Coordinates of C-alpha atoms in Angstrom, one line a residue:
M1 CA 9.3 -2.8 48.5
N2 CA 12.3 -0.5 48.7
R3 CA 13.0 0.7 45.1
E4 CA 16.6 1.6 46.1
I5 CA 17.3 -2.0 47.0
D6 CA 15.8 -3.3 43.8
S7 CA 17.7 -0.8 41.6
V8 CA 20.9 -1.8 40.0
S9 CA 22.1 1.7 40.9
Q10 CA 22.7 0.2 44.4
S11 CA 26.4 -0.7 44.7
V12 CA 26.8 -4.4 43.7
I13 CA 29.8 -6.7 43.8
V14 CA 29.5 -9.7 41.5
C15 CA 31.4 -13.0 42.2
I16 CA 31.6 -14.9 39.0
G17 CA 33.0 -18.2 38.0
P18 CA 32.2 -21.3 35.9
S19 CA 31.4 -22.7 39.4
V20 CA 31.0 -20.6 42.6
A21 CA 30.3 -23.5 45.0
G22 CA 32.4 -23.4 48.1
Q23 CA 33.6 -19.9 47.6
P24 CA 33.3 -17.8 50.8
T25 CA 33.6 -14.4 49.3
Q26 CA 29.9 -13.4 49.1
F27 CA 29.4 -14.5 52.8
L28 CA 32.4 -12.4 53.9
L29 CA 31.2 -9.4 51.8
E30 CA 27.7 -9.5 53.3
R31 CA 29.1 -9.6 56.8
A32 CA 31.4 -6.7 56.1
F33 CA 28.7 -4.6 54.5
A34 CA 26.4 -5.2 57.5
S35 CA 29.1 -4.4 60.0
Q36 CA 29.8 -1.0 58.3
S37 CA 26.1 -0.2 57.5
L38 CA 27.1 -0.1 53.8
D39 CA 24.2 -0.2 51.3
W40 CA 26.1 -2.6 49.1
R41 CA 25.1 -6.1 47.9
A42 CA 27.1 -9.1 46.8
L43 CA 25.9 -11.6 44.2
S44 CA 27.4 -14.9 43.1
V45 CA 26.7 -16.1 39.6
E46 CA 27.8 -19.0 37.4
V47 CA 28.5 -18.2 33.8
A48 CA 29.4 -20.5 30.9
E49 CA 32.8 -20.0 29.4
E50 CA 31.5 -18.9 26.1
K51 CA 29.4 -16.2 27.7
F52 CA 32.1 -14.8 30.1
G53 CA 32.9 -11.7 28.0
I54 CA 29.3 -10.9 27.4
A55 CA 28.5 -11.2 31.1
C56 CA 31.4 -8.9 32.1
A57 CA 30.3 -6.3 29.5
G58 CA 26.7 -6.5 30.8
M59 CA 27.8 -6.0 34.4
L60 CA 29.8 -3.0 33.4
A61 CA 26.8 -1.6 31.4
M62 CA 24.5 -2.1 34.5
G63 CA 26.9 -0.1 36.7
F64 CA 28.0 -2.9 39.0
R65 CA 30.8 -1.6 41.3
G66 CA 33.1 -4.6 41.5
L67 CA 34.0 -7.9 40.0
R68 CA 35.4 -11.0 41.8
L69 CA 36.7 -13.8 39.7
F70 CA 37.1 -17.5 40.4
G71 CA 38.6 -20.6 38.7
Q72 CA 39.6 -20.3 35.1
Y73 CA 38.2 -16.8 34.8
E74 CA 41.2 -15.5 36.8
S75 CA 43.4 -16.2 33.8
Q76 CA 40.7 -15.8 31.1
A77 CA 40.1 -12.2 32.2
V78 CA 43.7 -11.3 31.5
T79 CA 43.4 -12.1 27.9
S80 CA 39.8 -10.9 27.4
L81 CA 39.5 -7.9 29.8
A82 CA 43.1 -6.6 30.5
N83 CA 44.2 -5.2 27.2
G84 CA 47.4 -3.1 27.7
D85 CA 47.5 -3.9 31.4
T86 CA 51.2 -4.8 31.9
N87 CA 50.8 -5.9 35.5
S88 CA 48.0 -8.3 34.9
H89 CA 49.7 -9.9 31.9
F90 CA 52.9 -10.2 33.9
I91 CA 51.2 -12.1 36.7
G92 CA 48.9 -14.1 34.4
R93 CA 46.0 -14.0 36.7
V94 CA 43.6 -11.5 38.3
T95 CA 41.1 -11.9 41.1
S96 CA 39.2 -8.7 41.1
G97 CA 38.2 -5.5 39.3
C98 CA 36.3 -2.3 39.3
P99 CA 34.9 -0.2 36.5
A100 CA 37.2 2.4 34.9
D101 CA 37.4 4.2 31.6
N102 CA 34.6 2.1 29.9
G103 CA 36.3 -1.2 31.0
W104 CA 37.4 -3.1 34.0
Q105 CA 40.4 -2.1 36.0
L106 CA 41.8 -5.5 37.2
W107 CA 44.2 -6.6 39.9
D108 CA 45.4 -9.7 41.6
N109 CA 44.8 -9.6 45.4
C110 CA 47.4 -12.3 46.1
G111 CA 50.4 -10.1 46.3
F112 CA 48.6 -7.4 48.3
A113 CA 47.4 -10.1 50.7
W114 CA 51.0 -11.3 51.2
L115 CA 52.2 -7.7 51.8
D116 CA 49.4 -7.0 54.3
C117 CA 50.0 -10.3 56.2
L118 CA 53.7 -9.4 56.5
T119 CA 53.1 -5.9 57.7
W120 CA 49.9 -5.9 59.8
N121 CA 50.0 -6.0 63.6
Q122 CA 53.8 -6.3 64.0
P123 CA 57.0 -4.5 63.1
P124 CA 57.4 -4.6 59.3
P125 CA 59.9 -7.1 57.8
S126 CA 63.5 -5.9 57.7
L127 CA 63.6 -7.6 54.3
I128 CA 61.2 -9.5 52.0
W129 CA 63.0 -12.2 50.0
L130 CA 61.1 -13.5 47.0
H131 CA 62.3 -16.7 45.6
G132 CA 61.3 -18.5 42.4
D133 CA 59.0 -17.7 39.5
S134 CA 55.5 -18.2 40.7
R135 CA 52.1 -16.5 40.9
A136 CA 52.8 -15.5 44.5
T137 CA 56.2 -13.9 43.8
R138 CA 55.0 -12.2 40.6
S139 CA 52.0 -10.8 42.3
L140 CA 53.9 -9.6 45.4
F141 CA 56.5 -8.0 43.1
V142 CA 53.7 -6.0 41.5
A143 CA 52.3 -5.1 44.9
L144 CA 55.7 -3.9 46.1
S145 CA 56.0 -1.8 42.9
Q146 CA 52.7 0.0 43.6
V147 CA 52.7 0.8 47.3
P148 CA 54.1 4.3 48.3
V149 CA 56.6 2.9 50.8
A150 CA 57.7 -0.7 50.5
P151 CA 59.9 -2.7 52.8
P152 CA 63.3 -3.6 51.3
W153 CA 63.1 -6.6 49.0
L154 CA 65.1 -8.9 46.7
W155 CA 64.1 -11.6 44.2
T156 CA 66.1 -14.6 43.3
L157 CA 65.3 -17.0 40.4
A158 CA 63.3 -14.0 39.0
P159 CA 62.1 -13.7 35.4
V160 CA 64.2 -10.5 35.0
D161 CA 63.4 -9.7 31.4
Q162 CA 59.6 -9.9 32.0
A163 CA 59.9 -8.0 35.3
A164 CA 61.4 -5.1 33.3
K165 CA 58.0 -4.5 31.9
V166 CA 56.6 -3.8 35.3
L167 CA 59.5 -1.5 36.5
P168 CA 61.0 -0.1 33.2
G169 CA 64.1 1.9 33.8
Q170 CA 64.8 0.4 37.2
I171 CA 65.9 -3.1 36.4
E172 CA 69.6 -2.4 35.8
R173 CA 69.8 -0.7 39.1
L174 CA 68.1 -3.6 40.9
K175 CA 70.4 -6.1 39.2
T176 CA 73.5 -4.1 40.1
E177 CA 72.4 -4.0 43.8
G178 CA 71.9 -7.8 43.7
R179 CA 68.2 -7.4 44.4
L180 CA 66.9 -8.9 41.2
T181 CA 68.7 -11.9 39.7
E182 CA 68.0 -15.1 37.8
A183 CA 70.5 -16.9 40.1
E184 CA 69.4 -19.0 43.1
T185 CA 71.1 -16.6 45.6
I186 CA 72.5 -13.1 45.3
D187 CA 76.2 -12.7 44.4
N188 CA 77.3 -11.5 47.8
T189 CA 75.8 -10.8 51.2
S190 CA 76.7 -7.1 51.4
W191 CA 73.2 -5.9 50.6
L192 CA 71.7 -8.5 52.9
Q193 CA 74.0 -7.3 55.7
Q194 CA 72.9 -3.7 55.2
Q195 CA 69.3 -4.8 55.8
L196 CA 69.6 -7.5 58.5
M197 CA 72.8 -6.9 60.5
N198 CA 72.9 -4.7 63.5
T199 CA 74.6 -1.3 63.0
Q200 CA 76.5 0.8 65.5
G201 CA 74.4 2.6 67.9
E202 CA 71.6 0.0 68.1
S203 CA 70.4 -1.2 71.4
N204 CA 71.9 -4.1 73.4
P205 CA 70.5 -6.7 73.2
P206 CA 70.2 -6.1 69.4
T207 CA 67.0 -5.3 67.8
Q208 CA 65.1 -8.2 66.3
K209 CA 65.3 -8.5 62.6
H210 CA 62.5 -10.1 60.5
L211 CA 63.2 -11.8 57.2
A212 CA 60.2 -12.7 55.2
L213 CA 60.8 -15.5 52.6
V214 CA 58.0 -15.8 50.1
T215 CA 58.2 -18.8 47.8
Q216 CA 56.0 -21.5 46.4
T217 CA 58.7 -24.1 46.5
A218 CA 58.0 -27.0 48.8
A219 CA 61.5 -26.8 50.3
I220 CA 63.6 -23.7 50.6
P221 CA 67.0 -24.5 49.1
D222 CA 70.0 -25.2 51.3
S223 CA 71.9 -22.5 49.4
I224 CA 69.5 -19.8 50.7
G225 CA 69.8 -21.2 54.2
G226 CA 73.6 -21.1 54.0
Q227 CA 73.6 -17.5 52.7
I228 CA 71.3 -16.4 55.6
S229 CA 73.3 -18.3 58.2
D230 CA 76.5 -16.7 56.9
L231 CA 75.2 -13.4 58.1
H232 CA 75.7 -14.5 61.7
C233 CA 72.7 -12.4 62.8
P234 CA 71.6 -13.8 66.2
S235 CA 68.5 -11.6 66.4
L236 CA 67.0 -12.9 63.1
S237 CA 63.5 -14.3 62.9
M238 CA 61.8 -15.8 59.8
I239 CA 58.4 -15.4 58.3
T240 CA 57.2 -17.8 55.6
S241 CA 54.3 -19.8 54.4
H242 CA 53.0 -23.0 56.0
S243 CA 53.8 -25.0 52.9
S244 CA 57.6 -24.3 52.7
A245 CA 60.1 -26.4 54.6
L246 CA 63.1 -24.6 56.0
P247 CA 66.6 -26.0 55.5
K248 CA 68.3 -27.5 58.5
L249 CA 70.7 -24.5 58.7
L250 CA 67.7 -22.4 59.7
A251 CA 66.1 -24.9 62.0
G252 CA 66.8 -22.9 65.2
C253 CA 65.6 -19.6 63.8
P254 CA 62.4 -18.2 65.4
L255 CA 59.7 -18.7 62.8
R256 CA 56.2 -17.4 62.0
R257 CA 54.1 -19.2 59.5
I258 CA 51.5 -17.6 57.3
G259 CA 48.6 -19.9 56.3
E260 CA 46.3 -20.0 53.3
S261 CA 43.3 -18.9 55.4
E262 CA 45.2 -15.9 56.6
L263 CA 46.1 -14.9 53.0
A264 CA 42.5 -15.6 51.8
V265 CA 41.1 -13.2 54.5
A266 CA 43.7 -10.6 53.7
G267 CA 42.9 -10.7 50.0
E268 CA 39.2 -10.2 50.7
A269 CA 40.0 -7.3 53.0
Y270 CA 42.2 -5.7 50.4
D271 CA 39.4 -5.9 47.8
L272 CA 36.8 -4.5 50.2
L273 CA 39.0 -1.5 50.9
R274 CA 39.6 -0.9 47.2
W275 CA 36.0 -1.2 46.3
T276 CA 34.4 0.7 49.2
G277 CA 37.2 2.8 50.6
V278 CA 36.4 1.4 54.0
A279 CA 38.8 -0.7 56.1
V280 CA 36.9 -3.7 57.6
D281 CA 37.9 -5.3 60.9
L282 CA 40.1 -8.3 60.1
A283 CA 38.8 -10.2 63.1
L284 CA 35.2 -10.0 61.8
L285 CA 36.4 -11.3 58.4
R286 CA 38.3 -14.1 60.1
D287 CA 35.3 -15.1 62.1
A288 CA 33.1 -15.1 59.0
Y289 CA 35.6 -17.2 57.1
D290 CA 35.9 -19.8 59.9
E291 CA 32.1 -19.9 60.2
Y292 CA 31.7 -20.4 56.5
C293 CA 34.3 -23.2 56.4
D294 CA 32.5 -24.9 59.3
F295 CA 29.2 -25.2 57.3

């Protein structure tokens, strides 16, 4: 028997939850490792709540390379493993981690999944509009604050005081620009116009503008629809989730929907890249995800 395969020095990702039944992550990881000839392994383990901290410490001591969390452990890890981690405490949940400085460095792949879904295989959005205080908007806000070059964005109904902990020193500027507000819409459309309206010198017909609206509200408010329609931008298209209903004012706007399965695959792809440094073909992960869901 190969001693290297038996040894815990082999790179191991552990998927951990009070229950791991029905989770596709291990299946996707194994497909990705095989496709890239990576000598990595994925394990799924169920751990009782009272032993969660001990299990995470043990996995760290054994040199495991990654941690993938499910269920209540996404929030429990914030309180027990993320001491001093402003971003994790702001989001309130984490999905993944890797060892760093005698502890686990944690992140939530939800926001990075949204960002990747919005920017992969198409022109990047002209503007990302976050609306409402939710896990998705908080996580995407953190992702936008961490990438070297982010698309323009704004956030309405935002938890401004708490967001200041993620971007200290920048909140007043963002508030002045109308990009971060506790109101349902921004005060005026000037900043929106700068991002979405055609400027002199652009081609005729005008270049298509893409507005991504990220929210976990079931119905996008009419006030937002009115503000967008007031821009009179005929070349505008929308990107939003499958679960959000557009107001009637935007009914004729070209629309692309992002589904939960697309976000799930993008989250796994982001984790893989962060753990291994290798970008895995998204089509392979999508096929593996569909195959797992068909079992």
